[in-house]
């Protein structure tokens, strides 16, 4: 295909897929990302951070359940779990019954639960609250994410922070540097265009400008990404059928989050020089008929997380991975009139991995000392992010958290 024809197709076709057109430094095809891996054995691999964002406001009270508190049951009688239903962590708190894999990690001391995480003067807007979490700036709006600022300070390349989400989250955007995005959606082809045509577009053409060649090469990556995602899903399903009784993780690795986590695992195992990965799961805005939907989401979360952590435990690089799971806010204590819950404030954060010292951190918020019907935060979220900045990325937390002074939480070793 000649350069002019290729250029016209790239501009006019409307092909959208995993990797898309290579625009600037923030979009990579998965094949290109994997080519940047170090195939040689790494004696002492660097630590890696995986950030899992739960969009919509996860109901923390039905995730880490205060089953022994009568006020929990009286505030949401149709939604509450009993002490017989939960997976008990101690005499007062238990995991949602759908988090069977996470309970297994808790028992193995590889799951830390940070209780009552939030920020001062909470905002109940999805957009503003998520912006606060991703920029780590509850006081004034910022246009850079806390990971993006770390990229700036490290003068890092794009592949140092990678998102497997549909769009690059503000979390990974700095003033001078930004992370890379690899989309999972696969190909959406216009009428009359098939994969053979896309493969042809991915072949090199002599004499074309470097940026046009890079854009064209991304089309070849679309096909590779689609194949890799399909294979990872098929492998996850096969693994589920081989699990012995009592070892199920809830979903068998199915669902979009499991696909994202599978690709993160592949990148780590092949030595991709990425220090931070961002993945996500949406649907947590449970205003009505919460129990069925929330249960399904937690099963998906449980399956994806536990399969990933267990896979990572098999390699040296994998044992240096830390996973942090957060949402923009929790839900209100009292149920609404639609068998759901409305936007709230503080909630639990999960930290998982081979280096994690499992257990509770922080204090469970009181169900009597409420802030206009909402939980009062007992841990500032910057304490969590500051801890992983220092322990995982070897950075000065105050430098990237706008001067906030962090007292590291001891769920990770320091020094």
Tab-separated table of C-alpha atoms in Angstrom:
chain	number	residue	atom	x	y	z
A	1	UNK	CA	0.000	0.000	0.000
A	2	UNK	CA	1.506	3.364	-1.013
A	3	UNK	CA	2.068	6.130	1.533
A	4	UNK	CA	-0.727	8.398	0.239
A	5	UNK	CA	-3.339	5.607	0.301
A	6	UNK	CA	-2.240	4.533	3.757
A	7	UNK	CA	-2.409	8.100	5.073
A	8	UNK	CA	-5.943	8.601	3.701
A	9	UNK	CA	-7.097	5.343	5.309
A	10	UNK	CA	-5.576	6.186	8.690
A	11	UNK	CA	-7.291	9.540	8.743
A	12	UNK	CA	-10.676	8.540	7.335
A	13	UNK	CA	-11.346	4.931	8.298
A	14	UNK	CA	-12.586	5.473	11.832
A	15	UNK	CA	-10.966	2.220	13.002
A	16	UNK	CA	-10.829	2.265	16.809
A	17	UNK	CA	-9.268	-0.460	18.880
A	18	UNK	CA	-6.845	-1.612	21.529
A	19	UNK	CA	-3.864	0.635	21.057
A	20	UNK	CA	-5.566	2.949	18.584
A	21	UNK	CA	-3.450	5.361	16.581
A	22	UNK	CA	-0.130	6.135	18.213
A	23	UNK	CA	-0.680	9.712	19.310
A	24	UNK	CA	2.232	11.304	21.090
A	25	UNK	CA	3.904	9.318	23.853
A	26	UNK	CA	0.749	8.217	25.645
A	27	UNK	CA	-0.498	5.389	23.419
A	28	UNK	CA	1.360	2.110	22.944
A	29	UNK	CA	0.349	-1.099	21.262
A	30	UNK	CA	0.754	-4.113	23.510
A	31	UNK	CA	3.209	-5.709	21.109
A	32	UNK	CA	5.364	-2.589	21.256
A	33	UNK	CA	5.161	-2.610	25.035
A	34	UNK	CA	6.238	-6.256	25.175
A	35	UNK	CA	9.105	-5.566	22.767
A	36	UNK	CA	10.509	-3.180	25.362
A	37	UNK	CA	10.828	-5.992	27.871
A	38	UNK	CA	14.144	-7.360	29.011
A	39	UNK	CA	14.026	-11.015	28.045
A	40	UNK	CA	17.211	-11.784	29.980
A	41	UNK	CA	16.761	-12.973	33.549
A	42	UNK	CA	16.708	-10.073	35.997
A	43	UNK	CA	18.630	-10.916	39.156
A	44	UNK	CA	16.996	-8.230	41.276
A	45	UNK	CA	13.859	-6.873	39.538
A	46	UNK	CA	12.447	-3.552	40.628
A	47	UNK	CA	9.250	-3.326	42.619
A	48	UNK	CA	5.974	-2.787	40.787
A	49	UNK	CA	2.738	-1.072	41.805
A	50	UNK	CA	-0.689	-2.039	40.431
A	51	UNK	CA	-3.503	0.439	41.134
A	52	UNK	CA	-7.052	-0.912	40.853
A	53	UNK	CA	-9.736	1.778	40.672
A	54	UNK	CA	-13.333	0.840	41.507
A	55	UNK	CA	-15.440	3.463	39.736
A	56	UNK	CA	-18.812	4.486	41.111
A	57	UNK	CA	-18.232	4.487	44.864
A	58	UNK	CA	-17.867	1.028	46.383
A	59	UNK	CA	-20.080	0.265	49.394
A	60	UNK	CA	-17.363	-0.230	51.995
A	61	UNK	CA	-19.803	-1.258	54.730
A	62	UNK	CA	-20.937	-4.217	52.619
A	63	UNK	CA	-17.353	-5.037	51.594
A	64	UNK	CA	-15.703	-5.052	55.025
A	65	UNK	CA	-18.790	-5.684	57.120
A	66	UNK	CA	-19.226	-4.537	60.766
A	67	UNK	CA	-21.412	-7.578	61.351
A	68	UNK	CA	-21.327	-7.366	65.168
A	69	UNK	CA	-22.658	-3.794	65.300
A	70	UNK	CA	-26.442	-3.626	65.691
A	71	UNK	CA	-26.459	-0.107	64.228
A	72	UNK	CA	-25.238	-1.522	60.909
A	73	UNK	CA	-28.202	-3.906	60.787
A	74	UNK	CA	-30.778	-1.309	61.837
A	75	UNK	CA	-29.537	1.247	59.274
A	76	UNK	CA	-29.838	-1.122	56.311
A	77	UNK	CA	-31.931	-4.162	57.294
A	78	UNK	CA	-32.538	-5.336	53.713
A	79	UNK	CA	-28.892	-4.989	52.705
A	80	UNK	CA	-27.018	-6.094	55.832
A	81	UNK	CA	-25.116	-9.376	56.127
A	82	UNK	CA	-25.366	-11.450	59.265
A	83	UNK	CA	-22.479	-12.820	61.271
A	84	UNK	CA	-23.222	-16.246	59.828
A	85	UNK	CA	-22.958	-14.974	56.248
A	86	UNK	CA	-19.722	-12.972	56.369
A	87	UNK	CA	-16.192	-14.339	56.179
A	88	UNK	CA	-15.048	-13.359	59.650
A	89	UNK	CA	-11.765	-11.497	60.036
A	90	UNK	CA	-12.121	-10.885	63.778
A	91	UNK	CA	-14.882	-10.552	66.373
A	92	UNK	CA	-16.328	-7.398	64.786
A	93	UNK	CA	-15.468	-7.268	61.073
A	94	UNK	CA	-15.834	-9.734	58.204
A	95	UNK	CA	-15.423	-9.803	54.445
A	96	UNK	CA	-18.395	-9.884	52.102
A	97	UNK	CA	-19.269	-13.572	51.507
A	98	UNK	CA	-18.327	-13.219	47.834
A	99	UNK	CA	-14.682	-12.426	48.663
A	100	UNK	CA	-13.615	-15.999	49.312
A	101	UNK	CA	-10.269	-15.627	47.539
A	102	UNK	CA	-9.395	-12.488	49.470
A	103	UNK	CA	-10.232	-14.319	52.689
A	104	UNK	CA	-7.702	-16.946	51.699
A	105	UNK	CA	-5.098	-14.198	51.137
A	106	UNK	CA	-6.019	-12.669	54.508
A	107	UNK	CA	-5.388	-16.002	56.187
A	108	UNK	CA	-1.995	-16.168	54.434
A	109	UNK	CA	-1.127	-12.634	55.727
A	110	UNK	CA	-0.976	-11.225	52.186
A	111	UNK	CA	-3.985	-8.897	52.449
A	112	UNK	CA	-3.888	-5.601	54.343
A	113	UNK	CA	-7.179	-3.789	54.961
A	114	UNK	CA	-6.822	-0.075	55.628
A	115	UNK	CA	-10.000	1.034	57.375
A	116	UNK	CA	-11.870	4.319	57.113
A	117	UNK	CA	-9.849	5.874	54.277
A	118	UNK	CA	-10.959	9.278	52.983
A	119	UNK	CA	-9.966	12.945	52.918
A	120	UNK	CA	-10.907	16.211	54.663
A	121	UNK	CA	-14.137	17.975	53.660
A	122	UNK	CA	-15.383	15.086	51.495
A	123	UNK	CA	-17.034	15.770	48.162
A	124	UNK	CA	-19.867	13.461	47.087
A	125	UNK	CA	-19.518	14.140	43.356
A	126	UNK	CA	-18.109	11.165	41.466
A	127	UNK	CA	-16.013	13.377	39.231
A	128	UNK	CA	-14.628	15.709	41.852
A	129	UNK	CA	-13.940	12.952	44.376
A	130	UNK	CA	-12.155	10.745	41.835
A	131	UNK	CA	-10.182	13.783	40.729
A	132	UNK	CA	-9.112	14.299	44.344
A	133	UNK	CA	-7.976	10.697	44.714
A	134	UNK	CA	-6.084	10.651	41.419
A	135	UNK	CA	-4.390	14.025	41.852
A	136	UNK	CA	-3.903	13.529	45.627
A	137	UNK	CA	-4.984	17.128	46.171
A	138	UNK	CA	-8.120	17.511	48.312
A	139	UNK	CA	-7.601	21.247	48.842
A	140	UNK	CA	-7.152	22.771	45.394
A	141	UNK	CA	-7.755	21.340	41.903
A	142	UNK	CA	-4.617	20.147	40.094
A	143	UNK	CA	-4.078	19.121	36.496
A	144	UNK	CA	-1.503	16.447	37.219
A	145	UNK	CA	-1.867	13.036	38.851
A	146	UNK	CA	0.365	11.898	41.686
A	147	UNK	CA	1.861	9.139	39.528
A	148	UNK	CA	2.250	11.649	36.688
A	149	UNK	CA	4.238	13.935	38.991
A	150	UNK	CA	6.438	10.978	39.865
A	151	UNK	CA	6.980	10.410	36.125
A	152	UNK	CA	7.991	14.073	35.816
A	153	UNK	CA	10.439	13.818	38.701
A	154	UNK	CA	11.971	10.581	37.432
A	155	UNK	CA	12.139	11.927	33.848
A	156	UNK	CA	10.570	8.594	32.960
A	157	UNK	CA	9.626	7.164	29.586
A	158	UNK	CA	5.976	6.507	28.722
A	159	UNK	CA	6.131	2.791	29.480
A	160	UNK	CA	7.131	3.466	33.110
A	161	UNK	CA	3.384	3.806	33.865
A	162	UNK	CA	0.804	1.908	31.808
A	163	UNK	CA	-2.993	1.888	31.860
A	164	UNK	CA	-5.076	-0.956	30.430
A	165	UNK	CA	-8.179	1.252	30.529
A	166	UNK	CA	-10.223	2.794	27.674
A	167	UNK	CA	-8.700	6.227	28.301
A	168	UNK	CA	-5.564	7.361	30.070
A	169	UNK	CA	-6.611	8.283	33.636
A	170	UNK	CA	-5.533	11.670	35.089
A	171	UNK	CA	-3.605	9.634	37.657
A	172	UNK	CA	-0.841	8.974	35.088
A	173	UNK	CA	-0.593	12.458	33.587
A	174	UNK	CA	2.203	14.799	34.637
A	175	UNK	CA	3.231	18.265	33.510
A	176	UNK	CA	6.012	17.047	31.212
A	177	UNK	CA	5.532	13.270	31.156
A	178	UNK	CA	2.568	10.930	30.835
A	179	UNK	CA	2.049	7.219	31.068
A	180	UNK	CA	1.027	4.962	28.192
A	181	UNK	CA	-2.403	3.532	27.427
A	182	UNK	CA	-3.123	0.109	25.971
A	183	UNK	CA	-6.830	-0.463	25.335
A	184	UNK	CA	-8.545	-3.836	25.710
A	185	UNK	CA	-11.602	-3.287	23.540
A	186	UNK	CA	-10.240	-4.951	20.443
A	187	UNK	CA	-11.239	-3.972	16.916
A	188	UNK	CA	-14.366	-2.141	15.803
A	189	UNK	CA	-14.143	-2.257	12.020
A	190	UNK	CA	-16.101	-0.107	9.557
A	191	UNK	CA	-18.294	-1.835	7.016
A	192	UNK	CA	-16.226	-3.367	4.227
A	193	UNK	CA	-12.993	-3.541	6.242
A	194	UNK	CA	-11.724	-6.892	7.492
A	195	UNK	CA	-8.714	-8.009	9.522
A	196	UNK	CA	-6.744	-8.821	6.357
A	197	UNK	CA	-6.923	-5.157	5.333
A	198	UNK	CA	-5.771	-4.116	8.799
A	199	UNK	CA	-2.868	-6.557	8.592
A	200	UNK	CA	-1.876	-4.989	5.289
A	201	UNK	CA	-1.896	-1.551	6.840
A	202	UNK	CA	0.507	-2.803	9.489
A	203	UNK	CA	3.209	-3.783	6.983
A	204	UNK	CA	6.062	-1.285	6.544
A	205	UNK	CA	6.070	0.986	3.489
A	206	UNK	CA	9.344	2.445	2.285
A	207	UNK	CA	9.909	6.157	2.439
A	208	UNK	CA	7.087	7.098	4.798
A	209	UNK	CA	7.683	9.593	7.642
A	210	UNK	CA	8.506	8.082	11.071
A	211	UNK	CA	5.267	9.214	12.733
A	212	UNK	CA	3.163	7.766	9.903
A	213	UNK	CA	5.102	4.504	10.137
A	214	UNK	CA	4.510	4.392	13.867
A	215	UNK	CA	0.785	5.042	13.428
A	216	UNK	CA	0.568	2.323	10.792
A	217	UNK	CA	2.464	-0.148	12.973
A	218	UNK	CA	-0.140	0.349	15.686
A	219	UNK	CA	-2.687	-1.304	13.392
A	220	UNK	CA	-0.636	-4.494	13.423
A	221	UNK	CA	-0.685	-4.215	17.209
A	222	UNK	CA	-4.481	-4.141	17.153
A	223	UNK	CA	-4.555	-7.682	15.838
A	224	UNK	CA	-1.939	-8.839	18.326
A	225	UNK	CA	-3.803	-7.262	21.232
A	226	UNK	CA	-7.074	-8.873	20.211
A	227	UNK	CA	-5.389	-12.278	20.026
A	228	UNK	CA	-3.580	-11.832	23.351
A	229	UNK	CA	-6.745	-10.729	25.154
A	230	UNK	CA	-8.720	-13.641	23.707
A	231	UNK	CA	-5.997	-16.108	24.674
A	232	UNK	CA	-5.712	-14.676	28.187
A	233	UNK	CA	-9.466	-15.021	28.690
A	234	UNK	CA	-9.413	-18.592	27.375
A	235	UNK	CA	-6.471	-19.446	29.640
A	236	UNK	CA	-8.228	-17.942	32.660
A	237	UNK	CA	-11.298	-20.023	31.935
A	238	UNK	CA	-9.196	-23.183	31.582
A	239	UNK	CA	-7.461	-22.469	34.884
A	240	UNK	CA	-10.847	-22.144	36.568
A	241	UNK	CA	-11.960	-25.569	35.406
A	242	UNK	CA	-8.769	-27.127	36.775
A	243	UNK	CA	-9.068	-25.634	40.280
A	244	UNK	CA	-9.728	-28.221	42.969
A	245	UNK	CA	-12.858	-28.030	45.075
A	246	UNK	CA	-12.668	-25.299	47.698
A	247	UNK	CA	-10.149	-23.232	45.694
A	248	UNK	CA	-12.553	-21.280	43.475
A	249	UNK	CA	-11.947	-17.556	43.328
A	250	UNK	CA	-15.502	-16.586	42.558
A	251	UNK	CA	-15.471	-15.892	38.833
A	252	UNK	CA	-12.765	-18.102	37.448
A	253	UNK	CA	-10.877	-15.083	36.108
A	254	UNK	CA	-13.652	-13.941	33.776
A	255	UNK	CA	-14.611	-10.342	33.126
A	256	UNK	CA	-12.860	-7.167	31.978
A	257	UNK	CA	-10.824	-6.709	35.162
A	258	UNK	CA	-9.482	-10.251	34.922
A	259	UNK	CA	-8.366	-9.535	31.340
A	260	UNK	CA	-6.586	-6.374	32.435
A	261	UNK	CA	-4.878	-8.157	35.320
A	262	UNK	CA	-3.855	-11.033	33.048
A	263	UNK	CA	-2.102	-8.618	30.704
A	264	UNK	CA	-0.391	-6.903	33.647
A	265	UNK	CA	0.862	-10.317	34.733
A	266	UNK	CA	2.144	-11.067	31.246
A	267	UNK	CA	4.046	-7.782	31.141
A	268	UNK	CA	5.624	-8.403	34.554
A	269	UNK	CA	6.600	-11.958	33.658
A	270	UNK	CA	8.265	-10.858	30.405
A	271	UNK	CA	10.246	-8.058	32.042
A	272	UNK	CA	8.461	-4.997	30.673
A	273	UNK	CA	10.135	-1.963	32.347
A	274	UNK	CA	6.878	-0.644	33.822
A	275	UNK	CA	6.783	0.421	37.479
A	276	UNK	CA	3.092	1.403	37.756
A	277	UNK	CA	0.037	-0.223	36.149
A	278	UNK	CA	-3.483	1.208	36.285
A	279	UNK	CA	-6.571	-0.989	35.804
A	280	UNK	CA	-10.210	-0.497	36.736
A	281	UNK	CA	-13.652	-1.963	37.303
A	282	UNK	CA	-16.815	0.132	37.047
A	283	UNK	CA	-20.436	-0.200	38.095
A	284	UNK	CA	-20.271	0.506	41.847
A	285	UNK	CA	-22.851	3.319	41.838
A	286	UNK	CA	-25.437	1.128	43.560
A	287	UNK	CA	-28.420	3.425	44.173
A	288	UNK	CA	-31.040	0.706	43.633
A	289	UNK	CA	-31.289	-3.070	44.135
A	290	UNK	CA	-27.744	-3.090	45.399
A	291	UNK	CA	-27.245	-6.614	46.642
A	292	UNK	CA	-27.343	-8.600	43.342
A	293	UNK	CA	-25.189	-6.154	41.381
A	294	UNK	CA	-22.721	-5.484	44.173
A	295	UNK	CA	-22.336	-9.200	44.858
A	296	UNK	CA	-21.558	-9.843	41.186
A	297	UNK	CA	-18.980	-7.039	41.094
A	298	UNK	CA	-17.259	-8.298	44.230
A	299	UNK	CA	-17.111	-11.822	42.805
A	300	UNK	CA	-15.441	-10.418	39.702
A	301	UNK	CA	-13.042	-8.368	41.820
A	302	UNK	CA	-12.240	-11.349	44.022
A	303	UNK	CA	-11.549	-13.676	41.106
A	304	UNK	CA	-9.311	-11.193	39.284
A	305	UNK	CA	-7.297	-10.165	42.345
A	306	UNK	CA	-6.716	-13.577	43.823
A	307	UNK	CA	-5.795	-15.206	40.510
A	308	UNK	CA	-3.316	-12.377	39.891
A	309	UNK	CA	-1.696	-12.488	43.341
A	310	UNK	CA	-1.402	-16.275	43.251
A	311	UNK	CA	0.154	-16.109	39.775
A	312	UNK	CA	2.595	-13.418	40.894
A	313	UNK	CA	3.740	-15.554	43.828
A	314	UNK	CA	5.454	-17.945	41.374
A	315	UNK	CA	8.250	-15.571	40.253
A	316	UNK	CA	10.787	-13.247	41.835
A	317	UNK	CA	9.435	-10.253	39.896
A	318	UNK	CA	5.878	-11.186	40.831
A	319	UNK	CA	6.686	-11.336	44.525
A	320	UNK	CA	7.785	-7.698	44.274
A	321	UNK	CA	4.341	-6.553	43.093
A	322	UNK	CA	2.017	-4.568	45.362
A	323	UNK	CA	-1.670	-4.094	44.486
A	324	UNK	CA	-3.744	-1.213	45.897
A	325	UNK	CA	-7.549	-1.252	45.466
A	326	UNK	CA	-9.536	1.958	46.082
A	327	UNK	CA	-12.758	3.761	45.148
A	328	UNK	CA	-13.654	7.457	45.077
A	329	UNK	CA	-15.896	7.185	48.137
A	330	UNK	CA	-18.002	4.742	50.141
A	331	UNK	CA	-21.784	4.797	50.494
A	332	UNK	CA	-24.090	6.326	53.092
A	333	UNK	CA	-24.649	4.304	56.255
A	334	UNK	CA	-28.434	4.201	55.927
A	335	UNK	CA	-30.037	2.496	52.933
A	336	UNK	CA	-32.268	4.544	50.662
A	337	UNK	CA	-35.823	3.675	49.657
A	338	UNK	CA	-34.768	1.699	46.568
A	339	UNK	CA	-32.857	-1.135	48.247
A	340	UNK	CA	-29.623	0.694	47.528
A	341	UNK	CA	-27.266	3.261	49.001
A	342	UNK	CA	-26.326	6.795	48.029
A	343	UNK	CA	-22.978	8.571	47.792
A	344	UNK	CA	-21.031	8.563	51.037
A	345	UNK	CA	-17.515	9.210	52.256
A	346	UNK	CA	-14.869	6.936	53.790
A	347	UNK	CA	-14.292	3.280	52.966
A	348	UNK	CA	-11.688	0.514	53.114
A	349	UNK	CA	-8.633	0.226	50.867
A	350	UNK	CA	-7.135	-3.188	50.089
A	351	UNK	CA	-3.380	-3.715	49.734
A	352	UNK	CA	-2.201	-7.118	48.470
A	353	UNK	CA	1.041	-8.792	47.494
A	354	UNK	CA	4.016	-10.902	48.421
A	355	UNK	CA	5.659	-8.151	50.475
A	356	UNK	CA	2.500	-7.021	52.268
A	357	UNK	CA	2.149	-7.511	56.018
A	358	UNK	CA	-1.484	-8.529	56.246
A	359	UNK	CA	-3.950	-7.321	58.842
A	360	UNK	CA	-5.966	-4.249	59.756
A	361	UNK	CA	-4.551	-0.727	59.581
A	362	UNK	CA	-6.346	2.360	60.792
A	363	UNK	CA	-9.570	2.382	62.757
A	364	UNK	CA	-13.043	1.328	61.710
A	365	UNK	CA	-15.236	4.490	61.619
A	366	UNK	CA	-17.919	4.829	64.262
A	367	UNK	CA	-21.548	4.210	63.326
A	368	UNK	CA	-22.723	6.671	65.990
A	369	UNK	CA	-20.333	9.599	65.447
A	370	UNK	CA	-21.434	10.369	61.882
A	371	UNK	CA	-20.926	13.383	59.645
A	372	UNK	CA	-24.429	14.220	58.382
A	373	UNK	CA	-25.205	10.504	58.093
A	374	UNK	CA	-21.804	9.548	56.672
A	375	UNK	CA	-18.711	7.884	58.098
A	376	UNK	CA	-15.872	10.059	59.333
A	377	UNK	CA	-12.529	9.136	57.787
A	378	UNK	CA	-9.924	7.828	60.193
A	379	UNK	CA	-7.048	7.559	57.654
A	380	UNK	CA	-6.109	10.184	55.050
A	381	UNK	CA	-5.788	8.506	51.646
A	382	UNK	CA	-2.439	10.254	51.129
A	383	UNK	CA	-1.046	8.077	53.917
A	384	UNK	CA	-1.750	5.043	51.728
A	385	UNK	CA	-0.402	6.539	48.506
A	386	UNK	CA	2.553	8.065	50.327
A	387	UNK	CA	3.440	4.682	51.798
A	388	UNK	CA	3.581	3.024	48.370
A	389	UNK	CA	5.443	5.971	46.854
A	390	UNK	CA	8.191	5.463	49.395
A	391	UNK	CA	8.187	1.685	49.800
A	392	UNK	CA	7.481	0.613	46.196
A	393	UNK	CA	8.752	3.479	44.027
A	394	UNK	CA	11.567	4.627	46.333
A	395	UNK	CA	10.354	8.226	46.118
A	396	UNK	CA	9.969	11.063	48.619
A	397	UNK	CA	6.195	11.170	49.221
A	398	UNK	CA	6.114	14.879	50.116
A	399	UNK	CA	7.634	15.751	46.733
A	400	UNK	CA	4.740	14.184	44.828
A	401	UNK	CA	1.918	14.801	47.317
A	402	UNK	CA	2.232	18.578	47.283
A	403	UNK	CA	4.220	18.717	50.520
A	404	UNK	CA	1.909	16.440	52.521
A	405	UNK	CA	3.868	14.829	55.353
A	406	UNK	CA	3.327	11.081	55.365
A	407	UNK	CA	3.680	8.747	58.314
A	408	UNK	CA	4.184	5.452	56.448
A	409	UNK	CA	1.723	2.709	57.285
A	410	UNK	CA	3.595	-0.505	58.180
A	411	UNK	CA	1.860	-2.772	55.678
A	412	UNK	CA	5.039	-2.612	53.534
A	413	UNK	CA	8.714	-2.793	54.549
A	414	UNK	CA	10.690	0.443	54.273
A	415	UNK	CA	14.342	1.079	53.577
